[in-house]
């Protein structure tokens, strides 16, 4: 029996390859709106982040998401990511 291939994605902050399920996707939809995609299935340009408080803080500080998505990322997105990171570590 052939083993199922695990989709790998690269964190835009750390550059680490991880299984898709371990990362969180932030997506810029066709309307230009940025949202956190917990399903990983939304349409649009997506970037993946390793969901830890340090990575979220670094992404915010260096404005990396805005550069990758080519659109201004609202403060609320970083807050949502920080909350998700907090929940995951508990």
CSV table of N, CA and C in Angstrom, one decimal:
chain,number,residue,atom,x,y,z
A,1,UNK,N,0.8,-1.2,0.0
A,1,UNK,CA,0.0,0.0,0.0
A,1,UNK,C,0.9,1.3,0.0
A,2,UNK,N,0.6,2.2,-0.9
A,2,UNK,CA,1.4,3.4,-1.0
A,2,UNK,C,1.0,4.4,0.1
A,3,UNK,N,2.0,5.0,0.7
A,3,UNK,CA,1.8,6.0,1.7
A,3,UNK,C,1.3,7.3,1.1
A,4,UNK,N,0.3,7.9,1.7
A,4,UNK,CA,-0.3,9.1,1.2
A,4,UNK,C,0.7,10.2,1.3
A,5,UNK,N,0.8,11.0,0.3
A,5,UNK,CA,1.7,12.1,0.3
A,5,UNK,C,1.2,13.3,1.2
A,6,UNK,N,2.1,13.8,2.0
A,6,UNK,CA,1.7,14.9,2.9
A,6,UNK,C,2.0,16.2,2.2
A,7,UNK,N,1.0,17.1,2.0
A,7,UNK,CA,1.4,18.3,1.4
A,7,UNK,C,2.2,19.2,2.3
A,8,UNK,N,3.3,19.7,1.8
A,8,UNK,CA,4.2,20.5,2.6
A,8,UNK,C,4.1,22.0,2.1
A,9,UNK,N,4.2,22.9,3.1
A,9,UNK,CA,4.2,24.3,2.8
A,9,UNK,C,5.3,25.0,3.5
A,10,UNK,N,5.7,26.1,3.0
A,10,UNK,CA,6.9,26.8,3.6
A,10,UNK,C,6.4,28.1,4.3
A,11,UNK,N,6.8,28.2,5.6
A,11,UNK,CA,6.5,29.4,6.4
A,11,UNK,C,7.3,30.6,5.8
A,12,UNK,N,6.5,31.7,5.5
A,12,UNK,CA,7.2,32.9,4.9
A,12,UNK,C,8.1,33.6,5.9
A,13,UNK,N,8.0,33.3,7.2
A,13,UNK,CA,8.8,34.0,8.2
A,13,UNK,C,10.1,33.2,8.5
A,14,UNK,N,9.9,31.9,8.8
A,14,UNK,CA,11.1,31.1,9.2
A,14,UNK,C,11.7,30.4,8.1
A,15,UNK,N,11.0,30.2,7.0
A,15,UNK,CA,11.5,29.5,5.8
A,15,UNK,C,11.5,28.0,6.0
A,16,UNK,N,10.9,27.5,7.0
A,16,UNK,CA,10.8,26.1,7.3
A,16,UNK,C,9.7,25.4,6.5
A,17,UNK,N,10.0,24.2,6.0
A,17,UNK,CA,9.0,23.4,5.3
A,17,UNK,C,8.3,22.6,6.4
A,18,UNK,N,7.0,22.7,6.4
A,18,UNK,CA,6.2,21.9,7.4
A,18,UNK,C,5.0,21.3,6.7
A,19,UNK,N,4.4,20.3,7.3
A,19,UNK,CA,3.1,19.8,6.8
A,19,UNK,C,2.1,20.9,6.8
A,20,UNK,N,1.3,20.9,5.8
A,20,UNK,CA,0.3,22.0,5.6
A,20,UNK,C,-0.6,22.2,6.9
A,21,UNK,N,-0.9,21.1,7.5
A,21,UNK,CA,-1.8,21.1,8.7
A,21,UNK,C,-1.2,21.9,9.9
A,22,UNK,N,0.1,21.9,9.9
A,22,UNK,CA,0.8,22.6,11.1
A,22,UNK,C,0.9,24.1,10.9
A,23,UNK,N,0.6,24.6,9.7
A,23,UNK,CA,0.7,26.0,9.4
A,23,UNK,C,-0.6,26.6,9.3
A,24,UNK,N,-0.7,27.9,9.4
A,24,UNK,CA,-2.0,28.7,9.2
A,24,UNK,C,-1.8,29.5,8.0
A,25,UNK,N,-2.9,29.6,7.2
A,25,UNK,CA,-2.9,30.3,5.9
A,25,UNK,C,-3.6,31.6,6.1
A,26,UNK,N,-2.9,32.7,5.5
A,26,UNK,CA,-3.5,34.0,5.5
A,26,UNK,C,-3.7,34.2,4.0
A,27,UNK,N,-4.9,34.7,3.6
A,27,UNK,CA,-5.2,34.8,2.2
A,27,UNK,C,-5.7,36.2,1.9
A,28,UNK,N,-5.3,36.6,0.7
A,28,UNK,CA,-5.8,37.9,0.1
A,28,UNK,C,-6.8,37.4,-1.0
A,29,UNK,N,-8.1,37.7,-0.7
A,29,UNK,CA,-9.1,37.3,-1.6
A,29,UNK,C,-9.1,38.1,-2.9
A,30,UNK,N,-10.0,37.7,-3.8
A,30,UNK,CA,-10.0,38.4,-5.1
A,30,UNK,C,-10.5,39.9,-5.0
A,31,UNK,N,-11.2,40.1,-3.8
A,31,UNK,CA,-11.7,41.5,-3.6
A,31,UNK,C,-10.6,42.3,-2.9
A,32,UNK,N,-9.4,41.7,-2.6
A,32,UNK,CA,-8.3,42.4,-2.0
A,32,UNK,C,-8.4,42.4,-0.5
A,33,UNK,N,-9.4,41.7,0.1
A,33,UNK,CA,-9.5,41.7,1.5
A,33,UNK,C,-8.7,40.5,2.1
A,34,UNK,N,-8.0,40.8,3.2
A,34,UNK,CA,-7.1,39.8,3.8
A,34,UNK,C,-7.9,39.1,5.0
A,35,UNK,N,-7.8,37.8,5.0
A,35,UNK,CA,-8.4,37.1,6.1
A,35,UNK,C,-7.6,35.9,6.5
A,36,UNK,N,-7.8,35.4,7.7
A,36,UNK,CA,-7.1,34.2,8.2
A,36,UNK,C,-8.0,33.0,7.7
A,37,UNK,N,-7.3,32.1,6.9
A,37,UNK,CA,-8.0,31.0,6.3
A,37,UNK,C,-7.7,29.7,7.1
A,38,UNK,N,-8.6,29.4,8.0
A,38,UNK,CA,-8.4,28.2,8.9
A,38,UNK,C,-8.7,26.9,8.1
A,39,UNK,N,-9.5,27.0,7.0
A,39,UNK,CA,-9.8,25.8,6.3
A,39,UNK,C,-8.7,25.5,5.2
A,40,UNK,N,-8.0,26.5,4.8
A,40,UNK,CA,-6.9,26.3,3.8
A,40,UNK,C,-7.5,26.2,2.4
A,41,UNK,N,-8.8,26.5,2.2
A,41,UNK,CA,-9.4,26.3,0.9
A,41,UNK,C,-10.0,27.6,0.3
A,42,UNK,N,-9.8,28.7,0.9
A,42,UNK,CA,-10.3,30.0,0.3
A,42,UNK,C,-9.6,30.3,-1.0
A,43,UNK,N,-10.3,31.0,-1.9
A,43,UNK,CA,-9.7,31.5,-3.1
A,43,UNK,C,-8.8,32.7,-2.9
A,44,UNK,N,-7.8,32.8,-3.6
A,44,UNK,CA,-6.9,34.0,-3.5
A,44,UNK,C,-5.5,33.7,-3.3
A,45,UNK,N,-4.7,34.7,-3.1
A,45,UNK,CA,-3.2,34.6,-2.9
A,45,UNK,C,-3.0,34.2,-1.4
A,46,UNK,N,-2.4,33.1,-1.1
A,46,UNK,CA,-2.2,32.7,0.3
A,46,UNK,C,-0.7,32.6,0.7
A,47,UNK,N,-0.5,32.9,1.9
A,47,UNK,CA,0.9,32.7,2.5
A,47,UNK,C,0.7,31.9,3.8
A,48,UNK,N,1.7,31.1,4.1
A,48,UNK,CA,1.6,30.2,5.3
A,48,UNK,C,2.5,30.7,6.4
A,49,UNK,N,2.0,30.6,7.6
A,49,UNK,CA,2.8,31.0,8.8
A,49,UNK,C,2.8,29.8,9.8
A,50,UNK,N,4.0,29.7,10.5
A,50,UNK,CA,4.1,28.8,11.6
A,50,UNK,C,3.4,29.5,12.8
A,51,UNK,N,2.4,28.9,13.4
A,51,UNK,CA,1.6,29.6,14.3
A,51,UNK,C,2.1,29.6,15.7
A,52,UNK,N,3.1,30.6,16.0
A,52,UNK,CA,3.6,30.8,17.3
A,52,UNK,C,3.6,32.3,17.5
A,53,UNK,N,3.6,32.7,18.8
A,53,UNK,CA,3.6,34.1,19.1
A,53,UNK,C,4.8,34.8,18.6
A,54,UNK,N,5.9,34.2,18.6
A,54,UNK,CA,7.2,34.8,18.1
A,54,UNK,C,7.1,35.1,16.6
A,55,UNK,N,6.6,34.1,15.8
A,55,UNK,CA,6.5,34.3,14.4
A,55,UNK,C,5.5,35.4,14.0
A,56,UNK,N,4.3,35.4,14.7
A,56,UNK,CA,3.3,36.4,14.5
A,56,UNK,C,3.9,37.8,14.8
A,57,UNK,N,4.6,37.9,15.9
A,57,UNK,CA,5.2,39.2,16.3
A,57,UNK,C,6.2,39.7,15.2
A,58,UNK,N,7.0,38.7,14.7
A,58,UNK,CA,8.0,39.0,13.7
A,58,UNK,C,7.4,39.5,12.4
A,59,UNK,N,6.3,38.8,12.0
A,59,UNK,CA,5.6,39.1,10.8
A,59,UNK,C,5.0,40.5,10.9
A,60,UNK,N,4.5,40.9,12.0
A,60,UNK,CA,4.0,42.2,12.2
A,60,UNK,C,5.1,43.3,12.2
A,61,UNK,N,6.1,43.0,12.9
A,61,UNK,CA,7.2,43.9,13.0
A,61,UNK,C,7.9,44.2,11.6
A,62,UNK,N,8.1,43.2,10.9
A,62,UNK,CA,8.8,43.3,9.6
A,62,UNK,C,7.9,43.5,8.4
A,63,UNK,N,6.5,43.5,8.7
A,63,UNK,CA,5.5,43.8,7.6
A,63,UNK,C,5.6,42.7,6.5
A,64,UNK,N,6.0,41.5,6.8
A,64,UNK,CA,6.2,40.5,5.8
A,64,UNK,C,5.0,40.1,5.1
A,65,UNK,N,3.9,40.0,5.8
A,65,UNK,CA,2.6,39.6,5.2
A,65,UNK,C,2.2,40.6,4.1
A,66,UNK,N,2.3,41.9,4.4
A,66,UNK,CA,1.9,42.9,3.5
A,66,UNK,C,2.7,42.8,2.2
A,67,UNK,N,4.0,42.5,2.3
A,67,UNK,CA,4.9,42.4,1.2
A,67,UNK,C,4.5,41.2,0.3
A,68,UNK,N,4.2,40.0,1.0
A,68,UNK,CA,3.9,38.8,0.2
A,68,UNK,C,2.5,38.9,-0.4
A,69,UNK,N,1.6,39.5,0.3
A,69,UNK,CA,0.2,39.6,-0.3
A,69,UNK,C,0.0,40.8,-1.1
A,70,UNK,N,1.0,41.7,-1.1
A,70,UNK,CA,0.9,43.0,-1.9
A,70,UNK,C,-0.3,43.8,-1.6
A,71,UNK,N,-0.6,43.8,-0.3
A,71,UNK,CA,-1.8,44.6,0.1
A,71,UNK,C,-1.6,44.9,1.6
A,72,UNK,N,-2.1,46.0,2.1
A,72,UNK,CA,-1.9,46.4,3.5
A,72,UNK,C,-2.7,45.4,4.4
A,73,UNK,N,-2.0,44.8,5.4
A,73,UNK,CA,-2.6,43.8,6.2
A,73,UNK,C,-3.2,44.5,7.5
A,74,UNK,N,-4.5,44.5,7.7
A,74,UNK,CA,-5.1,45.2,8.9
A,74,UNK,C,-4.6,44.6,10.2
A,75,UNK,N,-4.6,45.5,11.2
A,75,UNK,CA,-4.1,45.2,12.6
A,75,UNK,C,-4.9,44.0,13.1
A,76,UNK,N,-6.2,43.9,12.8
A,76,UNK,CA,-7.1,42.9,13.3
A,76,UNK,C,-6.6,41.5,12.9
A,77,UNK,N,-6.0,41.4,11.7
A,77,UNK,CA,-5.5,40.1,11.3
A,77,UNK,C,-4.4,39.6,12.2
A,78,UNK,N,-3.5,40.5,12.6
A,78,UNK,CA,-2.4,40.2,13.5
A,78,UNK,C,-2.9,39.8,14.9
A,79,UNK,N,-4.0,40.5,15.3
A,79,UNK,CA,-4.6,40.2,16.6
A,79,UNK,C,-5.2,38.8,16.6
A,80,UNK,N,-5.9,38.5,15.5
A,80,UNK,CA,-6.5,37.2,15.3
A,80,UNK,C,-5.5,36.1,15.4
A,81,UNK,N,-4.4,36.3,14.6
A,81,UNK,CA,-3.3,35.4,14.6
A,81,UNK,C,-2.6,35.2,16.0
A,82,UNK,N,-2.5,36.3,16.7
A,82,UNK,CA,-1.9,36.2,18.1
A,82,UNK,C,-2.8,35.4,19.0
A,83,UNK,N,-4.1,35.6,18.9
A,83,UNK,CA,-5.1,34.9,19.7
A,83,UNK,C,-5.0,33.4,19.4
A,84,UNK,N,-5.0,33.1,18.1
A,84,UNK,CA,-4.9,31.6,17.6
A,84,UNK,C,-3.6,31.0,18.1
A,85,UNK,N,-2.5,31.7,18.1
A,85,UNK,CA,-1.2,31.2,18.6
A,85,UNK,C,-1.3,31.0,20.1
A,86,UNK,N,-2.0,31.9,20.8
A,86,UNK,CA,-2.1,31.7,22.3
A,86,UNK,C,-2.9,30.4,22.6
A,87,UNK,N,-4.0,30.2,21.8
A,87,UNK,CA,-4.9,29.0,22.0
A,87,UNK,C,-4.1,27.7,21.7
A,88,UNK,N,-3.3,27.8,20.7
A,88,UNK,CA,-2.6,26.6,20.3
A,88,UNK,C,-1.5,26.2,21.3
A,89,UNK,N,-0.9,27.1,21.9
A,89,UNK,CA,0.1,26.8,22.9
A,89,UNK,C,-0.4,26.3,24.2
A,90,UNK,N,-1.7,26.6,24.5
A,90,UNK,CA,-2.3,26.1,25.8
A,90,UNK,C,-2.6,24.7,25.7
